Amino acid sequence: MAQISPSILSADFARLAAEAEAVTGADWLHVDVMDGHFVPNLTLGAPVVEALSKSTGIPLDCHLMIEEPDRWAPQYVEAGARSVTFHAEAAAAPVRLAREIRALGARASMALKPATPVELYEDLLPELDMLLVMTVEPGFGGQSFLDIMLPKIRRARQLMDKHGLEMWLQVDGGVSADTVEQCAEAGADVFVAGSSVYGTDDPAAAVRGLRQQAEEAAARRSAGTGGGTR
Ligand code: DX5
Ligand code: ZN
């Protein structure tokens, strides 16, 4: 089942509660936390996540683009995030951190920047509920999808299948009506979309459209008719 996680990075930060309501029907709300160090951009922190979690029924999917996630990630669970993603490149002890996030009651997820190979983390996958394969360099919304990441998405899904893992595979960056099908055919099942949702006049319709495209592509994938893109 394809899930859509609209990124509020492309929403109006002065009206976050209303912007969450604008995507009613979305599976998650993707909250990009940037610290100005791990990425060259600064967004919001745990107090805003807490306020947002109290004002929307959509579960929050927090993507931490920060240094020292080992120290800060638990705060985001306490602030109400139902899924917390830390970056592999920033975590000092990713297994311990994933276990801590799970113990606090959230889904634990790890993200890989475009240049970070998934194979390095094969043994860690069972500790995670989701792997995020970045399809742009993290830091900014509205960038072009890096289609050279498609083989990595396929390899990530193969590793999950090899180990019989039920975990989710998220893609983030440049996901739109033009690219969502390729991602789903490669094996992704959670789709973050910022500008392609909030940049339209009807964000809820954009979410429905992306989900439908993703589900059709996933059906082609399981039928083995993915157009040779596997
Ligand atoms: C980028 C963020 C993304 C961003 C995606 O570093 O992690 O979540 O909001 O925006 P679009 O969908 O516009 O590429
Ligand atoms: Zn993100």
mmCIF file of C-alpha atoms and ligand atoms in Angstrom:
data_model
loop_
_atom_site.group_PDB
_atom_site.id
_atom_site.type_symbol
_atom_site.label_atom_id
_atom_site.label_comp_id
_atom_site.label_asym_id
_atom_site.label_seq_id
_atom_site.Cartn_x
_atom_site.Cartn_y
_atom_site.Cartn_z
ATOM 1 C CA MET A 1 0.000 0.000 0.000
ATOM 2 C CA ALA A 2 1.603 3.268 -1.097
ATOM 3 C CA GLN A 3 1.793 5.991 1.530
ATOM 4 C CA ILE A 4 2.171 9.708 0.874
ATOM 5 C CA SER A 5 3.982 12.017 3.287
ATOM 6 C CA PRO A 6 3.634 15.675 2.217
ATOM 7 C CA SER A 7 6.589 17.801 3.311
ATOM 8 C CA ILE A 8 5.659 20.984 5.129
ATOM 9 C CA LEU A 9 8.997 22.465 4.063
ATOM 10 C CA SER A 10 7.060 23.749 1.045
ATOM 11 C CA ALA A 11 4.089 24.921 3.154
ATOM 12 C CA ASP A 12 3.440 28.299 4.753
ATOM 13 C CA PHE A 13 5.261 28.138 8.111
ATOM 14 C CA ALA A 14 3.015 30.855 9.551
ATOM 15 C CA ARG A 15 -0.071 28.658 9.024
ATOM 16 C CA LEU A 16 1.172 25.148 9.777
ATOM 17 C CA ALA A 17 -2.054 23.859 11.352
ATOM 18 C CA ALA A 18 -4.082 24.980 8.331
ATOM 19 C CA GLU A 19 -1.454 23.575 5.972
ATOM 20 C CA ALA A 20 -1.762 20.194 7.705
ATOM 21 C CA GLU A 21 -5.510 20.347 7.220
ATOM 22 C CA ALA A 22 -4.990 21.088 3.537
ATOM 23 C CA VAL A 23 -3.610 17.562 3.076
ATOM 24 C CA THR A 24 -6.308 15.675 4.985
ATOM 25 C CA GLY A 25 -6.114 12.108 3.751
ATOM 26 C CA ALA A 26 -2.321 12.052 3.702
ATOM 27 C CA ASP A 27 -0.787 9.094 5.528
ATOM 28 C CA TRP A 28 1.886 11.177 7.247
ATOM 29 C CA LEU A 29 3.033 14.749 7.530
ATOM 30 C CA HIS A 30 6.761 15.027 6.780
ATOM 31 C CA VAL A 31 8.559 17.506 9.018
ATOM 32 C CA ASP A 32 12.073 18.476 7.922
ATOM 33 C CA VAL A 33 14.274 19.446 10.857
ATOM 34 C CA MET A 34 17.485 21.161 9.724
ATOM 35 C CA ASP A 35 20.147 22.521 12.051
ATOM 36 C CA GLY A 36 22.280 24.707 9.773
ATOM 37 C CA HIS A 37 25.250 22.326 10.327
ATOM 38 C CA PHE A 38 24.427 18.897 8.922
ATOM 39 C CA VAL A 39 22.766 20.776 6.053
ATOM 40 C CA PRO A 40 23.209 24.432 5.090
ATOM 41 C CA ASN A 41 19.673 25.395 6.081
ATOM 42 C CA LEU A 42 17.779 25.954 9.310
ATOM 43 C CA THR A 43 14.111 25.140 9.859
ATOM 44 C CA LEU A 44 12.385 24.215 13.107
ATOM 45 C CA GLY A 45 12.839 22.158 16.251
ATOM 46 C CA ALA A 46 11.029 20.082 18.853
ATOM 47 C CA PRO A 47 8.727 22.864 20.201
ATOM 48 C CA VAL A 48 7.213 23.371 16.752
ATOM 49 C CA VAL A 49 6.862 19.607 16.283
ATOM 50 C CA GLU A 50 5.060 19.396 19.616
ATOM 51 C CA ALA A 51 2.669 22.215 18.720
ATOM 52 C CA LEU A 52 1.978 20.697 15.310
ATOM 53 C CA SER A 53 1.388 17.213 16.712
ATOM 54 C CA LYS A 54 -1.268 18.654 19.023
ATOM 55 C CA SER A 55 -3.012 20.479 16.210
ATOM 56 C CA THR A 56 -3.284 17.728 13.592
ATOM 57 C CA GLY A 57 -4.519 14.155 13.555
ATOM 58 C CA ILE A 58 -2.066 13.249 10.792
ATOM 59 C CA PRO A 59 0.905 11.347 12.262
ATOM 60 C CA LEU A 60 4.205 13.217 12.042
ATOM 61 C CA ASP A 61 7.142 11.772 10.128
ATOM 62 C CA CYS A 62 10.170 13.738 11.405
ATOM 63 C CA HIS A 63 13.227 13.809 9.161
ATOM 64 C CA LEU A 64 16.174 14.974 11.240
ATOM 65 C CA MET A 65 18.874 16.571 9.110
ATOM 66 C CA ILE A 66 20.942 17.403 12.162
ATOM 67 C CA GLU A 67 24.261 16.626 13.757
ATOM 68 C CA GLU A 68 24.290 14.575 16.959
ATOM 69 C CA PRO A 69 20.969 12.789 16.373
ATOM 70 C CA ASP A 70 21.975 10.387 19.174
ATOM 71 C CA ARG A 71 21.518 13.304 21.535
ATOM 72 C CA TRP A 72 18.479 15.019 20.026
ATOM 73 C CA ALA A 73 16.256 12.419 18.337
ATOM 74 C CA PRO A 74 14.506 11.193 21.534
ATOM 75 C CA GLN A 75 13.128 14.713 22.067
ATOM 76 C CA TYR A 76 11.212 14.418 18.816
ATOM 77 C CA VAL A 77 9.488 11.234 19.954
ATOM 78 C CA GLU A 78 8.583 12.984 23.188
ATOM 79 C CA ALA A 79 7.292 15.920 21.119
ATOM 80 C CA GLY A 80 4.802 13.556 19.475
ATOM 81 C CA ALA A 81 6.494 12.314 16.280
ATOM 82 C CA ARG A 82 5.268 8.833 15.346
ATOM 83 C CA SER A 83 8.243 8.176 13.067
ATOM 84 C CA VAL A 84 11.721 9.602 13.542
ATOM 85 C CA THR A 85 14.384 9.439 10.841
ATOM 86 C CA PHE A 86 18.027 10.164 11.612
ATOM 87 C CA HIS A 87 20.867 10.291 9.082
ATOM 88 C CA ALA A 88 23.346 7.401 8.936
ATOM 89 C CA GLU A 89 26.104 9.924 8.215
ATOM 90 C CA ALA A 90 25.446 11.774 11.477
ATOM 91 C CA ALA A 91 24.649 9.001 13.954
ATOM 92 C CA ALA A 92 27.446 7.859 16.280
ATOM 93 C CA ALA A 93 25.637 4.649 17.315
ATOM 94 C CA PRO A 94 22.770 3.987 14.891
ATOM 95 C CA VAL A 95 21.704 0.646 16.396
ATOM 96 C CA ARG A 96 21.502 2.071 19.891
ATOM 97 C CA LEU A 97 19.641 5.116 18.594
ATOM 98 C CA ALA A 98 17.115 3.069 16.602
ATOM 99 C CA ARG A 99 16.458 0.895 19.659
ATOM 100 C CA GLU A 100 15.958 3.967 21.807
ATOM 101 C CA ILE A 101 13.477 5.506 19.354
ATOM 102 C CA ARG A 102 11.522 2.245 19.251
ATOM 103 C CA ALA A 103 11.598 1.883 23.025
ATOM 104 C CA LEU A 104 10.101 5.354 23.347
ATOM 105 C CA GLY A 105 7.243 4.242 21.106
ATOM 106 C CA ALA A 106 7.954 5.654 17.649
ATOM 107 C CA ARG A 107 8.946 4.034 14.378
ATOM 108 C CA ALA A 108 12.722 4.176 13.872
ATOM 109 C CA SER A 109 14.052 5.157 10.474
ATOM 110 C CA MET A 110 17.470 5.889 8.989
ATOM 111 C CA ALA A 111 18.254 8.111 5.995
ATOM 112 C CA LEU A 112 21.038 7.836 3.433
ATOM 113 C CA LYS A 113 22.384 10.820 1.488
ATOM 114 C CA PRO A 114 22.849 10.192 -2.239
ATOM 115 C CA ALA A 115 26.539 9.245 -1.931
ATOM 116 C CA THR A 116 26.042 6.826 0.983
ATOM 117 C CA PRO A 117 25.824 3.188 -0.161
ATOM 118 C CA VAL A 118 22.974 1.100 1.231
ATOM 119 C CA GLU A 119 25.158 -2.029 1.295
ATOM 120 C CA LEU A 120 27.124 -0.656 4.281
ATOM 121 C CA TYR A 121 23.981 -0.923 6.384
ATOM 122 C CA GLU A 122 22.657 -4.350 5.391
ATOM 123 C CA ASP A 123 23.194 -5.773 8.884
ATOM 124 C CA LEU A 124 21.367 -2.862 10.516
ATOM 125 C CA LEU A 125 18.169 -3.120 8.508
ATOM 126 C CA PRO A 126 16.348 -5.384 11.005
ATOM 127 C CA GLU A 127 16.739 -2.637 13.612
ATOM 128 C CA LEU A 128 14.738 -0.204 11.469
ATOM 129 C CA ASP A 129 11.084 0.285 10.598
ATOM 130 C CA MET A 130 11.940 2.346 7.526
ATOM 131 C CA LEU A 131 14.917 3.270 5.357
ATOM 132 C CA LEU A 132 14.934 6.665 3.614
ATOM 133 C CA VAL A 133 16.835 6.835 0.339
ATOM 134 C CA MET A 134 17.359 10.517 -0.435
ATOM 135 C CA THR A 135 16.733 11.356 -4.070
ATOM 136 C CA VAL A 136 18.234 14.844 -3.752
ATOM 137 C CA GLU A 137 21.067 16.224 -1.640
ATOM 138 C CA PRO A 138 19.293 17.102 1.636
ATOM 139 C CA GLY A 139 18.815 20.729 2.603
ATOM 140 C CA PHE A 140 16.285 22.333 0.303
ATOM 141 C CA GLY A 141 12.908 21.677 -1.260
ATOM 142 C CA GLY A 142 12.186 22.037 -4.945
ATOM 143 C CA GLN A 143 15.325 20.338 -6.282
ATOM 144 C CA SER A 144 15.374 18.013 -9.285
ATOM 145 C CA PHE A 145 14.973 14.287 -8.698
ATOM 146 C CA LEU A 146 18.268 12.385 -9.019
ATOM 147 C CA ASP A 147 17.324 9.467 -11.225
ATOM 148 C CA ILE A 148 20.756 7.926 -10.653
ATOM 149 C CA MET A 149 19.321 6.904 -7.260
ATOM 150 C CA LEU A 150 16.874 4.440 -8.838
ATOM 151 C CA PRO A 151 19.354 1.525 -8.813
ATOM 152 C CA LYS A 152 20.008 2.197 -5.117
ATOM 153 C CA ILE A 153 16.255 2.066 -4.395
ATOM 154 C CA ARG A 154 16.084 -1.265 -6.200
ATOM 155 C CA ARG A 155 19.106 -2.620 -4.300
ATOM 156 C CA ALA A 156 17.653 -1.450 -0.986
ATOM 157 C CA ARG A 157 14.386 -3.279 -1.685
ATOM 158 C CA GLN A 158 16.315 -6.402 -2.726
ATOM 159 C CA LEU A 159 18.223 -6.381 0.579
ATOM 160 C CA MET A 160 14.954 -6.049 2.509
ATOM 161 C CA ASP A 161 13.433 -8.930 0.555
ATOM 162 C CA LYS A 162 16.563 -11.047 1.033
ATOM 163 C CA HIS A 163 16.200 -10.735 4.804
ATOM 164 C CA GLY A 164 12.407 -11.094 4.748
ATOM 165 C CA LEU A 165 11.912 -7.650 6.289
ATOM 166 C CA GLU A 166 8.513 -5.968 6.291
ATOM 167 C CA MET A 167 10.085 -2.534 6.639
ATOM 168 C CA TRP A 168 9.140 0.482 4.576
ATOM 169 C CA LEU A 169 11.310 2.177 1.938
ATOM 170 C CA GLN A 170 10.861 5.938 1.723
ATOM 171 C CA VAL A 171 12.035 8.302 -1.000
ATOM 172 C CA ASP A 172 12.442 12.046 -0.488
ATOM 173 C CA GLY A 173 13.412 14.767 -2.938
ATOM 174 C CA GLY A 174 11.955 15.712 -6.293
ATOM 175 C CA VAL A 175 9.073 13.245 -5.996
ATOM 176 C CA SER A 176 6.264 14.386 -8.305
ATOM 177 C CA ALA A 177 3.770 13.084 -10.849
ATOM 178 C CA ASP A 178 6.756 12.742 -13.212
ATOM 179 C CA THR A 179 8.930 10.627 -10.906
ATOM 180 C CA VAL A 180 6.704 8.798 -8.393
ATOM 181 C CA GLU A 181 6.045 5.844 -10.685
ATOM 182 C CA GLN A 182 9.745 5.164 -11.260
ATOM 183 C CA CYS A 183 10.270 5.174 -7.489
ATOM 184 C CA ALA A 184 7.385 2.770 -6.886
ATOM 185 C CA GLU A 185 8.503 0.469 -9.676
ATOM 186 C CA ALA A 186 11.948 0.378 -8.061
ATOM 187 C CA GLY A 187 10.398 -0.710 -4.755
ATOM 188 C CA ALA A 188 9.717 2.454 -2.725
ATOM 189 C CA ASP A 189 6.445 2.515 -0.773
ATOM 190 C CA VAL A 190 6.494 5.788 1.208
ATOM 191 C CA PHE A 191 6.715 8.949 -0.859
ATOM 192 C CA VAL A 192 7.679 12.360 0.511
ATOM 193 C CA ALA A 193 6.481 15.215 -1.668
ATOM 194 C CA GLY A 194 6.920 18.891 -0.879
ATOM 195 C CA SER A 195 6.695 21.226 -3.846
ATOM 196 C CA SER A 196 4.588 18.816 -5.903
ATOM 197 C CA VAL A 197 1.904 18.908 -3.166
ATOM 198 C CA TYR A 198 2.091 22.343 -1.569
ATOM 199 C CA GLY A 199 3.041 24.049 -4.819
ATOM 200 C CA THR A 200 -0.373 23.219 -6.293
ATOM 201 C CA ASP A 201 -3.783 24.844 -5.815
ATOM 202 C CA ASP A 202 -5.278 21.655 -4.373
ATOM 203 C CA PRO A 203 -2.751 19.853 -2.127
ATOM 204 C CA ALA A 204 -5.230 17.135 -1.100
ATOM 205 C CA ALA A 205 -5.900 16.306 -4.766
ATOM 206 C CA ALA A 206 -2.144 16.185 -5.405
ATOM 207 C CA VAL A 207 -1.795 13.640 -2.574
ATOM 208 C CA ARG A 208 -4.574 11.486 -4.049
ATOM 209 C CA GLY A 209 -3.026 11.685 -7.509
ATOM 210 C CA LEU A 210 0.433 10.667 -6.287
ATOM 211 C CA ARG A 211 -0.998 7.773 -4.278
ATOM 212 C CA GLN A 212 -2.930 6.477 -7.256
ATOM 213 C CA GLN A 213 0.090 6.668 -9.551
ATOM 214 C CA ALA A 214 2.263 4.958 -6.938
ATOM 215 C CA GLU A 215 -0.230 2.165 -6.403
ATOM 216 C CA GLU A 216 -0.611 1.504 -10.095
ATOM 217 C CA ALA A 217 3.164 1.395 -10.489
ATOM 218 C CA ALA A 218 3.508 -0.921 -7.473
ATOM 219 C CA ALA A 219 0.933 -3.256 -9.026
ATOM 220 C CA ARG A 220 2.978 -3.314 -12.241
ATOM 221 C CA ARG A 221 6.056 -4.079 -10.154
ATOM 222 C CA SER A 222 4.457 -7.056 -8.429
ATOM 223 C CA ALA A 223 3.072 -8.295 -11.736
ATOM 224 C CA GLY A 224 6.599 -8.098 -13.125
ATOM 225 C CA THR A 225 5.609 -5.697 -15.858
ATOM 226 C CA GLY A 226 7.614 -2.727 -14.655
ATOM 227 C CA GLY A 227 8.693 -1.786 -18.149
ATOM 228 C CA GLY A 228 12.192 -3.152 -17.740
ATOM 229 C CA THR A 229 12.964 -0.684 -14.965
ATOM 230 C CA ARG A 230 13.624 -3.410 -12.439
HETATM 231 C C1 DX5 B 1 14.993 18.050 1.420
HETATM 232 C C2 DX5 B 1 13.893 17.591 2.330
HETATM 233 C C3 DX5 B 1 12.675 17.232 1.622
HETATM 234 C C4 DX5 B 1 12.000 18.337 0.862
HETATM 235 C C5 DX5 B 1 11.443 17.716 -0.377
HETATM 236 O O1 DX5 B 1 16.181 18.073 2.110
HETATM 237 O O2 DX5 B 1 14.312 16.471 3.084
HETATM 238 O O3 DX5 B 1 11.728 16.584 2.479
HETATM 239 O O4 DX5 B 1 10.959 18.971 1.547
HETATM 240 O O5 DX5 B 1 10.933 18.728 -1.187
HETATM 241 P P1 DX5 B 1 10.560 18.458 -2.720
HETATM 242 O O6 DX5 B 1 9.499 17.411 -2.717
HETATM 243 O O7 DX5 B 1 10.105 19.779 -3.192
HETATM 244 O O8 DX5 B 1 11.814 17.981 -3.396
HETATM 245 ZN ZN ZN B 2 12.738 15.348 4.156
#
